[in-house]
Short mmCIF file of C-alpha atoms in Angstrom, two decimals:
data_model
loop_
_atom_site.label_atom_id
_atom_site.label_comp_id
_atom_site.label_asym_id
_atom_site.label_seq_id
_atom_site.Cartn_x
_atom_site.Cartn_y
_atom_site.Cartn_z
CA UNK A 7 0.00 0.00 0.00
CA UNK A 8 1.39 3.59 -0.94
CA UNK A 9 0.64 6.04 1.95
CA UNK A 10 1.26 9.80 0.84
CA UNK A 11 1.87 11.70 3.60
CA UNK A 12 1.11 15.76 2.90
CA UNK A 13 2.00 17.47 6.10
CA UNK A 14 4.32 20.24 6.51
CA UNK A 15 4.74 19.79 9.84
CA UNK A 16 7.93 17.73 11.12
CA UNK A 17 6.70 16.32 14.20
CA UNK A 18 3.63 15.28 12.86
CA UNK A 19 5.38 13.36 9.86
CA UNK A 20 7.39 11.43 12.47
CA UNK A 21 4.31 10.06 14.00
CA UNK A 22 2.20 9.11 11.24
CA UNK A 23 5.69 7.70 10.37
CA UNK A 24 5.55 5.69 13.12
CA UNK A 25 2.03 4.92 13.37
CA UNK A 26 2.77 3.37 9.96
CA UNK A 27 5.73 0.92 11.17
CA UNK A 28 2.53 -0.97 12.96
CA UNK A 29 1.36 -2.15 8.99
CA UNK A 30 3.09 -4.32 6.44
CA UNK A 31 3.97 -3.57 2.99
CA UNK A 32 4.22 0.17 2.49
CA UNK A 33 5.82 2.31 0.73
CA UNK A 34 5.72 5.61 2.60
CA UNK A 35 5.93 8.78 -0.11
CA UNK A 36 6.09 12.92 1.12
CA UNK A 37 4.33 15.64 -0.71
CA UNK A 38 5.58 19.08 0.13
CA UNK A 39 2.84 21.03 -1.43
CA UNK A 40 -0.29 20.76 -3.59
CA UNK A 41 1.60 20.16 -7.15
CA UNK A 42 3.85 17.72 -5.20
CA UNK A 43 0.62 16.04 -4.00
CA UNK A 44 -1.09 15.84 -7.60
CA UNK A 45 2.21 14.70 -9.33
CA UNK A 46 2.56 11.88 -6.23
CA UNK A 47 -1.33 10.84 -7.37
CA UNK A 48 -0.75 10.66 -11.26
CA UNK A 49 2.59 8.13 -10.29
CA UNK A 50 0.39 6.55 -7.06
CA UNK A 51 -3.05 6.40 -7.74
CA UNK A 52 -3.75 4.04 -5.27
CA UNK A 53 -2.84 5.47 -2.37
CA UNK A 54 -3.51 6.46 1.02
CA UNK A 55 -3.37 10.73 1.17
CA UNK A 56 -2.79 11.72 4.74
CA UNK A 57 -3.07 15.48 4.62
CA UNK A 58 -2.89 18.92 6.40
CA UNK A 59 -5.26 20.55 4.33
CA UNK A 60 -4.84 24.16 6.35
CA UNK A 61 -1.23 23.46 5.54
CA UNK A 62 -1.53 22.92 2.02
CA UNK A 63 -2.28 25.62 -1.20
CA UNK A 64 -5.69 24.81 -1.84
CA UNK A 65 -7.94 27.79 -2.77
CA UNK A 66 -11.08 26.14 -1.11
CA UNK A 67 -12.75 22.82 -0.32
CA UNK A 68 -14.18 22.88 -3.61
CA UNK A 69 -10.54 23.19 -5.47
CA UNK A 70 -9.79 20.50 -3.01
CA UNK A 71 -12.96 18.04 -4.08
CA UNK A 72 -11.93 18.51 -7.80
CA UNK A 73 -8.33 16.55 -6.57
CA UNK A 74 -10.10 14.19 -5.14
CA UNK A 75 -12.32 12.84 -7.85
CA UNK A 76 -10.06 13.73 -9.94
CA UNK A 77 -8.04 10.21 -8.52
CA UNK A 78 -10.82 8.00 -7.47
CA UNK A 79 -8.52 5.62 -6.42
CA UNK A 80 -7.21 7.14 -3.71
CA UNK A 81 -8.89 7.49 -0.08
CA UNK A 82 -7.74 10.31 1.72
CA UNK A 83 -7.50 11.03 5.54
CA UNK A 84 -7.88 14.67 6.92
CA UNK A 85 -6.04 15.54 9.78
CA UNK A 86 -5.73 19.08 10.88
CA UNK A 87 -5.28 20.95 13.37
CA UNK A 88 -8.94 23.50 12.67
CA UNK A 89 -11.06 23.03 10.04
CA UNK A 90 -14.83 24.73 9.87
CA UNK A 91 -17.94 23.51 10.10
CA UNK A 92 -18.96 24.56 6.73
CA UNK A 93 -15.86 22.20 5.75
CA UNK A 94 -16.47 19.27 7.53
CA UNK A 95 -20.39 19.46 6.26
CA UNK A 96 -18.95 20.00 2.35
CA UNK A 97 -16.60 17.47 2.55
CA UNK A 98 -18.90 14.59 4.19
CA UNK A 99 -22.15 15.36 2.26
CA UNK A 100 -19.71 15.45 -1.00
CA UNK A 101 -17.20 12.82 -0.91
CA UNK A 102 -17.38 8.95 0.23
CA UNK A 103 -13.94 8.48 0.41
CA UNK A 104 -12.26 11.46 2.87
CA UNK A 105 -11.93 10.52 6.48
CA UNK A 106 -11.36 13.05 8.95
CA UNK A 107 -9.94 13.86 12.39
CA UNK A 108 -8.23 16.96 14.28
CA UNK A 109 -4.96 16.67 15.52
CA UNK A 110 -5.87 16.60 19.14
CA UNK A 111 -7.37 13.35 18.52
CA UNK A 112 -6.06 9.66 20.07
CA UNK A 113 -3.79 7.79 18.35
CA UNK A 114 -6.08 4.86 18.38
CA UNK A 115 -8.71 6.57 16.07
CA UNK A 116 -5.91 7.78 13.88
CA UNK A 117 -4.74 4.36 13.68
CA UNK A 118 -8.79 3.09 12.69
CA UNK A 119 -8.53 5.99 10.57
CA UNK A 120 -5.96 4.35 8.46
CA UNK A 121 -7.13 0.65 8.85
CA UNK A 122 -10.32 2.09 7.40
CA UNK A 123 -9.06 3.97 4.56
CA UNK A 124 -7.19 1.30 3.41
CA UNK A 125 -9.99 -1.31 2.90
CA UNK A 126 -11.83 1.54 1.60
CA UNK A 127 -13.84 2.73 4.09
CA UNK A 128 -14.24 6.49 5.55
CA UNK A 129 -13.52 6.92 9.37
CA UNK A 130 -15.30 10.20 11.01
CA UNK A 131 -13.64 10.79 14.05
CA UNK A 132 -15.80 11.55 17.09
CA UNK A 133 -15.31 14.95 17.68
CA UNK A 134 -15.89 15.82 14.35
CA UNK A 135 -19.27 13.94 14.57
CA UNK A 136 -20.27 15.81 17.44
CA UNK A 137 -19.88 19.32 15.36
CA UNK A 138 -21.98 17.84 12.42
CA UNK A 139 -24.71 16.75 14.85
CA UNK A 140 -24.96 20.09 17.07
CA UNK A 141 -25.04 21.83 13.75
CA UNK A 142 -28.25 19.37 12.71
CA UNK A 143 -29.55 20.11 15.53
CA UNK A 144 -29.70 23.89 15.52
CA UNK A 145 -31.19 23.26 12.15
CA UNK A 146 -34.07 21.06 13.34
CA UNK A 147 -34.68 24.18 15.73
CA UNK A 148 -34.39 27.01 13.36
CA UNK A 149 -34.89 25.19 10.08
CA UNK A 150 -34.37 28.43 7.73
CA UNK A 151 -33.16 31.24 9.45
CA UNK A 152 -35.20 33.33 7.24
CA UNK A 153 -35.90 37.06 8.97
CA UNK A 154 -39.33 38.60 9.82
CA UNK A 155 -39.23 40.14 6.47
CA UNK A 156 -38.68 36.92 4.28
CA UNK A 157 -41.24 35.09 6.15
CA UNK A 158 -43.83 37.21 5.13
CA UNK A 159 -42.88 37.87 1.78
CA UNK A 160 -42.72 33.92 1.84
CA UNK A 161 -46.50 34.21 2.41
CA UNK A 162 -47.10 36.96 -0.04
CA UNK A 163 -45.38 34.56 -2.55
CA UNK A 164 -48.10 31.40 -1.33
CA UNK A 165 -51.20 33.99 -1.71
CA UNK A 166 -49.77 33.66 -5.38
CA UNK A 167 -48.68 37.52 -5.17
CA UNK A 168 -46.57 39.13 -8.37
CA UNK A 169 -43.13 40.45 -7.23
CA UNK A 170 -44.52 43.89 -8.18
CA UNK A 171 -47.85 43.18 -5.76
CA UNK A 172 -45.55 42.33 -2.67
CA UNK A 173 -43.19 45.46 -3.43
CA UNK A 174 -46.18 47.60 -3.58
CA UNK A 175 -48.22 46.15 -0.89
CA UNK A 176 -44.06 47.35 0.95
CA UNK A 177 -43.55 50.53 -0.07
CA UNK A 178 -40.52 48.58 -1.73
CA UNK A 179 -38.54 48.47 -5.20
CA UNK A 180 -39.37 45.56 -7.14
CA UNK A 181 -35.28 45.24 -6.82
CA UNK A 182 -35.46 45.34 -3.30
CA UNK A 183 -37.76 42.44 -3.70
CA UNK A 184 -36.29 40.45 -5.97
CA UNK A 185 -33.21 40.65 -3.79
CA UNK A 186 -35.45 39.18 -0.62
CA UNK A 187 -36.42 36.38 -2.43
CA UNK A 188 -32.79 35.12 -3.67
CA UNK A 189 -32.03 35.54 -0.07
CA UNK A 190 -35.12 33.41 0.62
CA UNK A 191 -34.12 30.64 -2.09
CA UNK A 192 -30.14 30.45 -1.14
CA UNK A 193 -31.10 29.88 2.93
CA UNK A 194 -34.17 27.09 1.72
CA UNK A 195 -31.87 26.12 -0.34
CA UNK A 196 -34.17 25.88 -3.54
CA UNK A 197 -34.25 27.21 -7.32
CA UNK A 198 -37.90 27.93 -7.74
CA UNK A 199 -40.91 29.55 -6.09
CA UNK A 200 -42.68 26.08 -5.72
CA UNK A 201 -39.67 24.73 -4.04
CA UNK A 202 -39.71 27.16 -1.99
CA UNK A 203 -43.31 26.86 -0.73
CA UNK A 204 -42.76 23.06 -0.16
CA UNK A 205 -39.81 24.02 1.79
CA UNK A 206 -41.64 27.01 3.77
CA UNK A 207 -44.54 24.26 5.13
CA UNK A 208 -42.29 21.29 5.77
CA UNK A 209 -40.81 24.31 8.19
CA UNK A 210 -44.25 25.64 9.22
CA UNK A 211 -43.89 29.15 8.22
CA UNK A 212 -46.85 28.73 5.84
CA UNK A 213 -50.09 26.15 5.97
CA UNK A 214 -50.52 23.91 3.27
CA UNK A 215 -53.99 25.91 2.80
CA UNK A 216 -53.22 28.81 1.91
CA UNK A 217 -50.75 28.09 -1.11
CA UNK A 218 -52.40 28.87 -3.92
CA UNK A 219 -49.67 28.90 -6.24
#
C-alpha cells in the first residue's frame, strides 16, 4: 500500500511515520505542497493521502474536491489541526472516500482511521461527529433562518402575489424584492418559487392551505 503523507509539519510526519511501522507492505511517499501532492497521485493512484489541508495551497474545499475525484482511487484522511464547520459538512455530504480527524485526537482513532481507509472505508472521528450533529440540531430548531421580512414575503409569494404586488403592498422596489427572495431561495436552499413553498410548510412558516400557487 502507498501512503502519501502531505503534512508540513515535522513532528507530525514522524508520528504518522511511526504509526505506519505498525502495517506491512508500504511504501511511505512525502508531498511538500499541492503540485507535489497531484504529481505523487498521477505516479500513485492508489494510495492512502494523509493530509494537512490548512497546511496545504488549496484555494477552497471545492478546489480541493476537484483533486479528489479527480483520482478516485485514492482514499484520503484529513487531519488538521482546525477546520470549519462549513468544511467538515462540504466534505462529508460530498465525498465517500475522505476521512477526517483533528490533531488533538487519540492515536487509536488515527490508527482506525488508516485501517479504514485502506480497505476503503471512511472513518469520522468523534469529535468531528459531534460538530456535524450540534449543527443538525440547531437546524431542526431554526430550520431556515429566514428574517421577519422573508417570512412574510414567503406568504405573499403562497397567496400567489406578483413580485410587483408584494413590493407595492411594501412601499418597496421591485429590486429590493427580488433581492429578498434570492435571499429566501439560497437559505431554503431551492431554485424555484414552488420549491420554496414546499420548503416554507415542511418548516411551518406557511399552511398547506393557503398556497395557492
Amino acid at each position: 500500500m502507498n501512503y502519501i503523507v502531505a503534512d508540513n509539519q515535522e513532528l507530525t510526519r514522524f508520528a504518522i511515520e511511526h504509526l505506519l511501522d505498525g502495517f506491512e507492505d508500504k511504501r511511505i511517499i512525502h508531498a511538500s505542497d499541492k503540485a507535489d501532492l497531484i504529481e505523487k497521485l498521477k505516479a500513485y493512484e492508489q494510495s492512502v493521502v494523509i493530509l494537512d489541508y490548512t497546511l496545504f495551497d488549496f484555494f477552497d474545499v471545492q478546489n480541493f474536491l476537484v483533486v479528489v475525484q479527480r483520482y478516485p482511487a485514492a482514499n484520503w484522511i484529513l487531519l488538521s489541526e482546525d477546520l470549519t464547520e462549513q468544511f467538515l459538512r462540504t466534505v462529508v455530504y460530498q465525498s465517500h472516500n475522505i476521512s477526517i480527524l483533528f490533531k488533538d485526537t487519540s492515536l487509536k482513532e488515527v490508527s482506525d482511521a488508516i485501517r479504514s481507509a485502506v480497505s476503503g472505508q471512511r472513518f469520522i472521528s468523534q469529535r468531528v461527529t459531534e460538530i456535524l450533529l450540534a449543527r443538525q440540531q440547531r437546524d431542526d430548531e431554526n430550520p431556515t433562518n429566514l428574517t421577519p421580512t422573508e417570512i412574510e414575503i414567503v406568504r405573499a409569494i403562497a397567496q400567489g402575489k406578483t413580485t410587483k404586488e408584494i413590493a407595492s403592498e411594501r412601499f418597496s422596489s421591485i429590486h429590493t424584492i427580488n433581492t429578498h427572495r434570492k435571499n429566501i431561495f439560497r437559505k431554503l436552499g431551492v431554485n424555484t418559487a414552488h420549491e420554496a413553498m414546499k420548503a416554507a410548510i415542511r418548516a411551518g412558516l406557511i399552511d398547506e392551505s393557503d398556497y395557492f400557487i
